[in-house]
GROMACS .gro file of C-alpha atoms in nm:
model
  312
    1MET     CA    1   9.567   8.896  11.808
    2ASP     CA    2   9.362   9.056  11.535
    3LEU     CA    3   9.023   9.209  11.599
    4VAL     CA    4   8.750   9.153  11.344
    5ALA     CA    5   8.424   9.325  11.271
    6VAL     CA    6   8.115   9.138  11.381
    7HIS     CA    7   7.851   9.140  11.111
    8THR     CA    8   7.523   9.267  11.249
    9ARG     CA    9   7.270   9.471  11.053
   10PRO     CA   10   7.424   9.814  11.128
   11ALA     CA   11   7.775   9.667  11.104
   12SER     CA   12   7.706   9.535  10.754
   13GLN     CA   13   7.595   9.883  10.650
   14SER     CA   14   7.913  10.023  10.801
   15GLU     CA   15   8.112   9.771  10.595
   16LEU     CA   16   7.982   9.942  10.282
   17LEU     CA   17   8.092  10.279  10.418
   18LEU     CA   18   8.448  10.165  10.486
   19GLU     CA   19   8.541  10.220  10.121
   20LEU     CA   20   8.432  10.582  10.156
   21VAL     CA   21   8.645  10.611  10.469
   22GLU     CA   22   8.946  10.486  10.273
   23GLU     CA   23   8.880  10.743  10.000
   24LYS     CA   24   8.839  11.026  10.250
   25MET     CA   25   9.161  10.939  10.432
   26LEU     CA   26   9.361  10.932  10.110
   27LEU     CA   27   9.213  11.261   9.988
   28SER     CA   28   9.307  11.425  10.317
   29ILE     CA   29   9.677  11.365  10.250
   30VAL     CA   30   9.687  11.364   9.869
   31PRO     CA   31   9.465  11.638   9.720
   32PRO     CA   32   9.285  11.579   9.388
   33GLY     CA   33   9.519  11.610   9.091
   34GLN     CA   34   9.831  11.523   9.288
   35ASP     CA   35  10.008  11.192   9.231
   36ALA     CA   36  10.027  10.986   9.550
   37VAL     CA   37  10.370  10.860   9.450
   38ASP     CA   38  10.513  11.199   9.351
   39LYS     CA   39  10.865  11.184   9.493
   40SER     CA   40  10.878  11.564   9.523
   41VAL     CA   41  10.646  11.530   9.822
   42ASP     CA   42  10.783  11.221   9.991
   43SER     CA   43  10.590  11.270  10.314
   44ARG     CA   44  10.259  11.245  10.126
   45ALA     CA   45  10.383  10.946   9.929
   46ALA     CA   46  10.498  10.780  10.250
   47ALA     CA   47  10.163  10.841  10.422
   48ALA     CA   48   9.974  10.703  10.121
   49TYR     CA   49  10.207  10.402  10.115
   50HIS     CA   50  10.128  10.331  10.479
   51LEU     CA   51   9.751  10.357  10.427
   52SER     CA   52   9.771  10.127  10.125
   53ALA     CA   53   9.862   9.837  10.355
   54GLY     CA   54   9.505   9.838  10.485
   55GLY     CA   55   9.444   9.677  10.824
   56GLN     CA   56   9.144   9.586  11.036
   57ARG     CA   57   9.029   9.951  11.061
   58VAL     CA   58   8.882   9.867  11.401
   59ARG     CA   59   8.850  10.229  11.512
   60ALA     CA   60   8.676  10.325  11.190
   61ARG     CA   61   8.437  10.033  11.231
   62LEU     CA   62   8.362  10.137  11.589
   63ALA     CA   63   8.286  10.491  11.474
   64LEU     CA   64   8.066  10.379  11.186
   65GLN     CA   65   7.865  10.130  11.391
   66ALA     CA   66   7.823  10.374  11.679
   67GLY     CA   67   7.744  10.665  11.449
   68LEU     CA   68   7.474  10.480  11.259
   69ALA     CA   69   7.327  10.346  11.583
   70ALA     CA   70   7.313  10.700  11.724
   71GLY     CA   71   7.133  10.830  11.416
   72LEU     CA   72   7.415  11.038  11.270
   73THR     CA   73   7.423  11.096  10.896
   74GLU     CA   74   7.648  10.869  10.694
   75SER     CA   75   7.863  11.169  10.607
   76ASP     CA   76   7.922  11.258  10.973
   77ALA     CA   77   7.991  10.896  11.066
   78ILE     CA   78   8.243  10.869  10.781
   79SER     CA   79   8.418  11.189  10.890
   80ILE     CA   80   8.454  11.066  11.249
   81ALA     CA   81   8.569  10.724  11.132
   82SER     CA   82   8.829  10.877  10.901
   83ALA     CA   83   8.962  11.109  11.171
   84VAL     CA   84   9.016  10.839  11.433
   85GLU     CA   85   9.169  10.600  11.181
   86LEU     CA   86   9.411  10.867  11.059
   87LEU     CA   87   9.517  10.927  11.419
   88HIS     CA   88   9.573  10.558  11.480
   89ASN     CA   89   9.780  10.522  11.165
   90ALA     CA   90   9.990  10.824  11.256
   91SER     CA   91  10.072  10.652  11.584
   92LEU     CA   92  10.170  10.332  11.402
   93VAL     CA   93  10.414  10.514  11.174
   94HIS     CA   94  10.584  10.671  11.475
   95ASP     CA   95  10.568  10.348  11.680
   96ASP     CA   96  10.758  10.160  11.413
   97ILE     CA   97  11.037  10.417  11.423
   98GLN     CA   98  11.070  10.398  11.801
   99ASP     CA   99  11.045  10.019  11.814
  100LYS     CA  100  11.264   9.976  11.505
  101ASP     CA  101  11.005   9.739  11.358
  102GLU     CA  102  11.088   9.682  10.993
  103PHE     CA  103  10.749   9.546  10.883
  104ARG     CA  104  10.391   9.659  10.930
  105ARG     CA  105  10.084   9.476  10.796
  106GLY     CA  106  10.284   9.251  10.569
  107GLN     CA  107  10.488   9.523  10.401
  108LYS     CA  108  10.803   9.714  10.490
  109ALA     CA  109  10.750   9.989  10.747
  110VAL     CA  110  10.743  10.349  10.628
  111TRP     CA  111  11.072  10.442  10.795
  112PHE     CA  112  11.242  10.138  10.645
  113VAL     CA  113  11.138  10.239  10.292
  114PHE     CA  114  11.147  10.620  10.306
  115GLY     CA  115  11.388  10.685  10.593
  116VAL     CA  116  11.328  10.804  10.948
  117ASN     CA  117  11.299  11.176  10.868
  118THR     CA  118  11.033  11.127  10.601
  119ALA     CA  119  10.847  10.879  10.821
  120ILE     CA  120  10.828  11.131  11.106
  121CYS     CA  121  10.685  11.387  10.863
  122ALA     CA  122  10.439  11.132  10.724
  123GLY     CA  123  10.312  11.056  11.074
  124ASP     CA  124  10.276  11.427  11.143
  125LEU     CA  125  10.082  11.467  10.819
  126LEU     CA  126   9.840  11.187  10.913
  127LEU     CA  127   9.793  11.347  11.255
  128SER     CA  128   9.717  11.688  11.105
  129ALA     CA  129   9.484  11.536  10.845
  130ALA     CA  130   9.274  11.388  11.123
  131TYR     CA  131   9.184  11.735  11.252
  132ALA     CA  132   9.094  11.858  10.904
  133THR     CA  133   8.877  11.553  10.845
  134LEU     CA  134   8.690  11.591  11.172
  135CYS     CA  135   8.602  11.949  11.072
  136ASP     CA  136   8.375  11.803  10.803
  137VAL     CA  137   8.131  11.688  11.072
  138ASN     CA  138   7.816  11.898  11.030
  139LYS     CA  139   7.750  11.953  11.399
  140PRO     CA  140   7.846  12.316  11.478
  141HIS     CA  141   7.741  12.286  11.844
  142ALA     CA  142   7.963  11.982  11.898
  143LEU     CA  143   8.268  12.050  11.685
  144GLY     CA  144   8.459  12.252  11.944
  145PRO     CA  145   8.421  11.989  12.220
  146MET     CA  146   8.503  11.715  11.967
  147LEU     CA  147   8.828  11.882  11.862
  148LYS     CA  148   8.925  11.943  12.223
  149LEU     CA  149   8.852  11.582  12.317
  150MET     CA  150   9.058  11.460  12.024
  151HIS     CA  151   9.357  11.654  12.156
  152GLU     CA  152   9.301  11.517  12.507
  153ARG     CA  153   9.295  11.157  12.383
  154ILE     CA  154   9.606  11.211  12.169
  155ALA     CA  155   9.782  11.350  12.476
  156LEU     CA  156   9.687  11.037  12.673
  157ALA     CA  157   9.810  10.813  12.392
  158VAL     CA  158  10.140  11.002  12.394
  159ASP     CA  159  10.164  10.952  12.770
  160GLY     CA  160  10.102  10.582  12.720
  161GLN     CA  161  10.363  10.549  12.448
  162HIS     CA  162  10.620  10.732  12.657
  163GLY     CA  163  10.536  10.514  12.956
  164ASP     CA  164  10.568  10.199  12.747
  165LEU     CA  165  10.913  10.300  12.625
  166THR     CA  166  11.050  10.419  12.959
  167ALA     CA  167  10.869  10.213  13.226
  168GLY     CA  168  11.101  10.054  13.476
  169LEU     CA  169  11.411  10.233  13.353
  170SER     CA  170  11.431  10.447  13.667
  171THR     CA  171  11.357  10.168  13.917
  172LEU     CA  172  11.610   9.936  14.076
  173ASP     CA  173  11.425   9.616  13.986
  174ASN     CA  174  11.353   9.729  13.629
  175ARG     CA  175  11.002   9.584  13.658
  176LEU     CA  176  10.657   9.731  13.601
  177SER     CA  177  10.385   9.714  13.865
  178VAL     CA  178  10.047   9.572  13.765
  179SER     CA  179   9.892   9.914  13.826
  180ALA     CA  180  10.147  10.088  13.602
  181TYR     CA  181  10.092   9.823  13.332
  182GLN     CA  182   9.719   9.890  13.330
  183THR     CA  183   9.766  10.267  13.319
  184ILE     CA  184  10.001  10.239  13.021
  185ALA     CA  185   9.762  10.008  12.835
  186MET     CA  186   9.462  10.233  12.904
  187ASN     CA  187   9.646  10.540  12.783
  188LYS     CA  188   9.834  10.394  12.489
  189SER     CA  189   9.553  10.184  12.341
  190GLY     CA  190   9.238  10.284  12.525
  191ALA     CA  191   9.256  10.651  12.430
  192LEU     CA  192   9.216  10.590  12.058
  193LEU     CA  193   8.969  10.304  12.109
  194SER     CA  194   8.736  10.519  12.317
  195LEU     CA  195   8.765  10.822  12.089
  196PRO     CA  196   8.542  10.697  11.802
  197ILE     CA  197   8.259  10.623  12.044
  198GLU     CA  198   8.314  10.941  12.245
  199LEU     CA  199   8.310  11.158  11.932
  200VAL     CA  200   7.984  10.997  11.827
  201LEU     CA  201   7.836  11.065  12.170
  202LEU     CA  202   7.933  11.433  12.145
  203ALA     CA  203   7.795  11.462  11.792
  204ALA     CA  204   7.472  11.294  11.905
  205ASN     CA  205   7.445  11.534  12.203
  206LYS     CA  206   7.487  11.257  12.461
  207PRO     CA  207   7.788  11.382  12.662
  208GLN     CA  208   7.655  11.225  12.984
  209TYR     CA  209   7.777  10.886  12.857
  210LEU     CA  210   8.138  10.990  12.790
  211ALA     CA  211   8.272  10.850  13.117
  212ASN     CA  212   8.111  10.512  13.048
  213ALA     CA  213   8.261  10.499  12.701
  214TRP     CA  214   8.609  10.585  12.829
  215GLN     CA  215   8.592  10.323  13.105
  216ALA     CA  216   8.460  10.058  12.865
  217ALA     CA  217   8.734  10.122  12.610
  218GLY     CA  218   9.003  10.149  12.876
  219ALA     CA  219   8.910   9.815  13.030
  220PHE     CA  220   8.892   9.662  12.683
  221ALA     CA  221   9.239   9.797  12.602
  222ILE     CA  222   9.386   9.631  12.912
  223GLY     CA  223   9.224   9.300  12.822
  224TYR     CA  224   9.334   9.326  12.462
  225GLN     CA  225   9.692   9.409  12.559
  226ILE     CA  226   9.701   9.109  12.792
  227VAL     CA  227   9.578   8.877  12.515
  228ASP     CA  228   9.844   9.022  12.285
  229ASP     CA  229  10.111   8.973  12.552
  230LEU     CA  230  10.005   8.612  12.607
  231CYS     CA  231  10.036   8.546  12.234
  232ASP     CA  232  10.380   8.711  12.221
  233VAL     CA  233  10.520   8.598  12.556
  234ASP     CA  234  10.790   8.369  12.416
  235SER     CA  235  10.929   8.622  12.170
  236ASP     CA  236  10.893   8.914  12.414
  237LEU     CA  237  11.074   8.741  12.700
  238CYS     CA  238  11.363   8.663  12.466
  239ALA     CA  239  11.380   9.016  12.328
  240GLY     CA  240  11.567   9.175  12.618
  241SER     CA  241  11.403   9.514  12.555
  242HIS     CA  242  11.107   9.716  12.679
  243LYS     CA  243  10.884   9.453  12.516
  244SER     CA  244  11.022   9.192  12.756
  245ARG     CA  245  11.004   9.424  13.056
  246ASN     CA  246  10.647   9.533  12.983
  247ASN     CA  247  10.488   9.197  12.897
  248ILE     CA  248  10.223   9.122  13.160
  249VAL     CA  249  10.360   8.771  13.214
  250SER     CA  250  10.696   8.923  13.299
  251VAL     CA  251  10.522   9.159  13.542
  252PHE     CA  252  10.362   8.869  13.732
  253ASN     CA  253  10.663   8.639  13.686
  254GLY     CA  254  10.858   8.839  13.944
  255SER     CA  255  10.664   8.671  14.226
  256SER     CA  256  10.524   8.359  14.055
  257SER     CA  257  10.625   8.074  13.830
  258LEU     CA  258  10.582   8.127  13.456
  259ALA     CA  259  10.275   7.902  13.451
  260ASP     CA  260  10.114   8.080  13.746
  261ALA     CA  261  10.203   8.419  13.600
  262THR     CA  262  10.028   8.325  13.276
  263VAL     CA  263   9.708   8.233  13.460
  264GLN     CA  264   9.722   8.546  13.676
  265ALA     CA  265   9.762   8.757  13.364
  266ALA     CA  266   9.465   8.589  13.196
  267GLN     CA  267   9.251   8.638  13.508
  268LEU     CA  268   9.332   9.009  13.512
  269GLY     CA  269   9.248   9.033  13.143
  270LEU     CA  270   8.920   8.850  13.195
  271LYS     CA  271   8.821   9.082  13.479
  272ASN     CA  272   8.876   9.386  13.258
  273ILE     CA  273   8.696   9.239  12.958
  274GLU     CA  274   8.391   9.152  13.169
  275LEU     CA  275   8.384   9.512  13.290
  276SER     CA  276   8.423   9.644  12.936
  277ILE     CA  277   8.136   9.433  12.804
  278ALA     CA  278   7.903   9.546  13.082
  279LEU     CA  279   7.986   9.913  13.033
  280ALA     CA  280   7.962   9.894  12.653
  281GLN     CA  281   7.620   9.731  12.676
  282ASP     CA  282   7.501  10.016  12.898
  283LEU     CA  283   7.569  10.278  12.631
  284PRO     CA  284   7.247  10.413  12.472
  285ASP     CA  285   7.097  10.309  12.138
  286GLY     CA  286   7.336  10.016  12.091
  287ILE     CA  287   7.627  10.257  12.043
  288GLY     CA  288   7.864  10.021  12.226
  289HIS     CA  289   7.746   9.707  12.046
  290LEU     CA  290   8.057   9.643  11.839
  291LEU     CA  291   8.291   9.708  12.132
  292ALA     CA  292   8.095   9.455  12.338
  293GLU     CA  293   8.109   9.202  12.054
  294GLN     CA  294   8.485   9.238  12.036
  295GLY     CA  295   8.494   9.187  12.412
  296TYR     CA  296   8.309   8.856  12.380
  297ARG     CA  297   8.580   8.733  12.147
  298LEU     CA  298   8.860   8.824  12.386
  299ARG     CA  299   8.667   8.673  12.677
  300THR     CA  300   8.664   8.337  12.500
  301SER     CA  301   9.041   8.346  12.451
  302LEU     CA  302   9.117   8.451  12.808
  303SER     CA  303   8.874   8.199  12.959
  304ALA     CA  304   9.048   7.921  12.769
  305THR     CA  305   9.385   8.024  12.915
  306VAL     CA  306   9.245   8.039  13.270
  307ASN     CA  307   9.075   7.701  13.233
  308ALA     CA  308   9.388   7.542  13.091
  309GLY     CA  309   9.586   7.667  13.390
  310ASP     CA  310   9.327   7.535  13.635
  311HIS     CA  311   9.365   7.184  13.490
  312HIS     CA  312   9.741   7.171  13.552
   0.00000   0.00000   0.00000
């Protein structure tokens, strides 16, 4: 399920800044005067190719909306947005290799076009570029904590990815627990969804709200992953891979019928989304506004699934 930006007054301003984010990301991997398709530097060409596919840029939008709401300069908001989006795209390049997905955003995946070795290097380049981009934030007092937090969130995302790929492989029933499912979702997706808001909070000298932001994004990530699983349940359950094993419906299906498992999954997602919305709304200065708006959208989808199950 795709996420979309909700157009409010600060969000519409952030829409205008997205083009500058795109420019900054590209410049971070392809310096001025260098051809983005120069085959002598395939890793840069591969990274540029991946970015050219676009995408929702949800993490960039979260950073821009939060940054403007917190009173950061446009330049600082753009730098934070570019950094988190570069991180996310690095993870996608590597995910596609590990999942052997041949397409990403309507075009062939980087590894499928350039080969696995070049794709690994391209992902590494995007990851490194994120740190360089964040260093453009003009907040000397906050930059050290921001860089440290970025590492901590990357480490959690790595934990989540590893857990997603290996969960259940060492257990006799080959099945995830609900608790393990939520931990994986929080780490794999929540880490890079919370980071744009957390970096803004550090830059705005509001570190006391970091825990709220992390919990809001983590709960949102669980709800989002459940919605995604519900959309993909048929294909995942036929896949016979970690995607089948880790789908939330499969997790509940061990003790329930498929129909009941679907409703139980939606109820769990709804519980997390309600928590996410409440926590996001509690963030100061409207910093969590866009995250809450995205939560409303997922709440509608999950409520429909629960209500449909109740009528059967």
